[in-house]
Tab-separated table of C-alpha atoms in Angstrom:
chain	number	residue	atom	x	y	z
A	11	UNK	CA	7.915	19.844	-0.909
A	12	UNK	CA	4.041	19.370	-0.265
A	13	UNK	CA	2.367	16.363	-1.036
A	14	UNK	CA	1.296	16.021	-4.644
A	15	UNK	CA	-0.015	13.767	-7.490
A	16	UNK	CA	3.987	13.187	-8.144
A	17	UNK	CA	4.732	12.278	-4.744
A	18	UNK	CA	1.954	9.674	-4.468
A	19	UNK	CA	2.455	8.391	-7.881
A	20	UNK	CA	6.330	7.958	-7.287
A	21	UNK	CA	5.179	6.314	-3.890
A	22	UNK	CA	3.132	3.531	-5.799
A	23	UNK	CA	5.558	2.761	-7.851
A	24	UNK	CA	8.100	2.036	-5.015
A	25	UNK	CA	5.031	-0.181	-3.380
A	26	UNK	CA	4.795	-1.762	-6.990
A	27	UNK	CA	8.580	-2.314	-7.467
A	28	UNK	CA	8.855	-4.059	-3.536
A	29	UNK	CA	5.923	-5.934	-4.399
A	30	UNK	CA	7.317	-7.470	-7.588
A	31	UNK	CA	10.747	-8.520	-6.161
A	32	UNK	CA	9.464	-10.020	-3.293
A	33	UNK	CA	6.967	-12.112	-5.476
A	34	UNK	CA	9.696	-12.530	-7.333
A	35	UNK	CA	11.939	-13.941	-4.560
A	36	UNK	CA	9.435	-15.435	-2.794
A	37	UNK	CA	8.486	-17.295	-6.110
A	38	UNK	CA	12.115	-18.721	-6.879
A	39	UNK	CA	12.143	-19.939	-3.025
A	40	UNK	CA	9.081	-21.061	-2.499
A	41	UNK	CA	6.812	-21.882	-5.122
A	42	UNK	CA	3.991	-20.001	-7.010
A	43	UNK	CA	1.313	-20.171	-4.580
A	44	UNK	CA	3.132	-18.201	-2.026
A	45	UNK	CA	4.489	-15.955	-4.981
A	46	UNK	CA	0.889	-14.926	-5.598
A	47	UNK	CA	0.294	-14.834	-1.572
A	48	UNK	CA	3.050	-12.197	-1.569
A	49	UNK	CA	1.789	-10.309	-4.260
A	50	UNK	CA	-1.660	-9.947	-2.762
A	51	UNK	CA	-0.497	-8.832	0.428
A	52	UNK	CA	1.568	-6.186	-1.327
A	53	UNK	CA	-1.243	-5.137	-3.876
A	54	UNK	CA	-3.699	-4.850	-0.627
A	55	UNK	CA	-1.535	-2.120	0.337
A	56	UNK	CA	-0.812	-0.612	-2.901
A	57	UNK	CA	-4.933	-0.408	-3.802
A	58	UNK	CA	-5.322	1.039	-0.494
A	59	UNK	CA	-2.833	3.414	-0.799
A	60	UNK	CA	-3.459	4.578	-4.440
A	61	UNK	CA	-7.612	5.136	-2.320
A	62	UNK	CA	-6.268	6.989	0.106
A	63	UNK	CA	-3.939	9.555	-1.959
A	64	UNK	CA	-7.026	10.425	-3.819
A	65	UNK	CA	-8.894	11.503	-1.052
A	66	UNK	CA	-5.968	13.126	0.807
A	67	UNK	CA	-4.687	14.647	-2.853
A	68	UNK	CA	-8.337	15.752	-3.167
A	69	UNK	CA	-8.286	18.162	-0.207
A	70	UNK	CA	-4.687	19.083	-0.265
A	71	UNK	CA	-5.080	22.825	-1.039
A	72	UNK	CA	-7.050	23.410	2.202
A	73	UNK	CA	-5.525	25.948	4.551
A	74	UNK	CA	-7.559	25.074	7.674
A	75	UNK	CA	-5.717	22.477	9.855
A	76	UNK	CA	-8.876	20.943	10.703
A	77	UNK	CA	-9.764	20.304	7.085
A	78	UNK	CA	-6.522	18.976	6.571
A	79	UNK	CA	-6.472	17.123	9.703
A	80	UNK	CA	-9.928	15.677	9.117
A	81	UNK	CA	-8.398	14.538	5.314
A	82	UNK	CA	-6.074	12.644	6.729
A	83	UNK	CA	-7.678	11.179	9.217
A	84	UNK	CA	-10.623	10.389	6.726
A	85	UNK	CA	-8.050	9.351	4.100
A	86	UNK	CA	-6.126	6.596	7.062
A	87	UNK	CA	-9.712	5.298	7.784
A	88	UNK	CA	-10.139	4.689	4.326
A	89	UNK	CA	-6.935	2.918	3.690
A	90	UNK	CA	-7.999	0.752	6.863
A	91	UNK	CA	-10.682	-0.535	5.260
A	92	UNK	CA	-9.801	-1.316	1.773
A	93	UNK	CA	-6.856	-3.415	3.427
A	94	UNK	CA	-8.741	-5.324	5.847
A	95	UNK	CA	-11.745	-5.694	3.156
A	96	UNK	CA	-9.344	-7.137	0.751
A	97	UNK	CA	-7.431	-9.104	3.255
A	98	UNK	CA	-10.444	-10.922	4.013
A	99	UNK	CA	-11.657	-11.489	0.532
A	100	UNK	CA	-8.497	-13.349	0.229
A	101	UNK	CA	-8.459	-15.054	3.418
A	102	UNK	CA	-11.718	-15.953	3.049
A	103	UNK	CA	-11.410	-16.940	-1.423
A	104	UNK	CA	-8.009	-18.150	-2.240
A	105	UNK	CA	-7.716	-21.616	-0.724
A	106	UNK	CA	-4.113	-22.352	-1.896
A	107	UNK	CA	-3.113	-18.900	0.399
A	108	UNK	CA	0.175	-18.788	2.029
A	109	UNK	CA	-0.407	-16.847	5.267
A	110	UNK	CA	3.690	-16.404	5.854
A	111	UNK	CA	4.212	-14.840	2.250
A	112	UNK	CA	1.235	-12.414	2.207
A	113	UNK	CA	2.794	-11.137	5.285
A	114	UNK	CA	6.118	-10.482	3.751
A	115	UNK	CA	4.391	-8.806	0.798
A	116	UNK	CA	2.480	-6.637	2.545
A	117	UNK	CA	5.081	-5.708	5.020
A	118	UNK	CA	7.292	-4.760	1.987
A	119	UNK	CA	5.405	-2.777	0.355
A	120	UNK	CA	4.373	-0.877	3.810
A	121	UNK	CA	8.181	-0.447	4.623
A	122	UNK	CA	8.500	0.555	1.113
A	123	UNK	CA	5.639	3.220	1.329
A	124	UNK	CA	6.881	4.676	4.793
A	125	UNK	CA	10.568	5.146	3.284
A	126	UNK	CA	9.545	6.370	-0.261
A	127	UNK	CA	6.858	9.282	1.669
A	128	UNK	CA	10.252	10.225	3.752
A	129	UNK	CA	12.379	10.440	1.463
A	130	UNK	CA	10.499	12.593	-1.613
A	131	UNK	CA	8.944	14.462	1.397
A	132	UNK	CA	12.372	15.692	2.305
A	133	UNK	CA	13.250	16.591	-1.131
């Protein structure tokens, strides 16, 4: 299967779905603050994500390697930035932050991402 609007989409909504629990979770454990820490870790990856399929989805029906390869690599520099951007906006804005949760959100919905591309990939 190549990589298409479906496969992206279907990938954001796995990033959406480990974001929620683990906000979820995270909430019932630990409070709201580091419910809403978790969730903005995981939506830094989702926004970046949903920025980066556009441009890679964008270029997709290039036949060159080096178009494609340049796509992804523009695509991955792209997604490097929103995260970081946004990760400092929120670093640097929301003063009740909960460095330990944001973590967990964002590494959920980054494990989430890597297994969800894999797996309808494969298909």
């Amino acid at each position: 299967m190549i990589l298409t609007n479906r496969v992206f989409t279907a990938m954001l909504a796995w990033q959406t779905l480990a974001t929620c629990v683990v906000s979820a979770i995270i909430f019932v454990m630990y409070g709201k603050y580091a419910a809403i820490s978790a969730g903005l870790g995981g939506f830094s990856i989702i926004f970046a994500a949903a920025m980066a399929s556009l441009i890679f989805v964008r270029n997709r029906n290039k036949n060159d390697a080096a178009a494609i390869l340049i796509s992804l690599i523009v695509s991955e520099m792209v997604k490097l930035v929103f995260v970081f951007s946004f990760l400092f906006l929120v670093f640097k804005h929301y003063k009740s932050l909960v460095p330990v949760a944001l973590i967990i959100g964002l590494m959920a919905a980054v494990l989430v991402s890597g297994a969800a591309m894999s797996k309808l990939v494969s298909k």
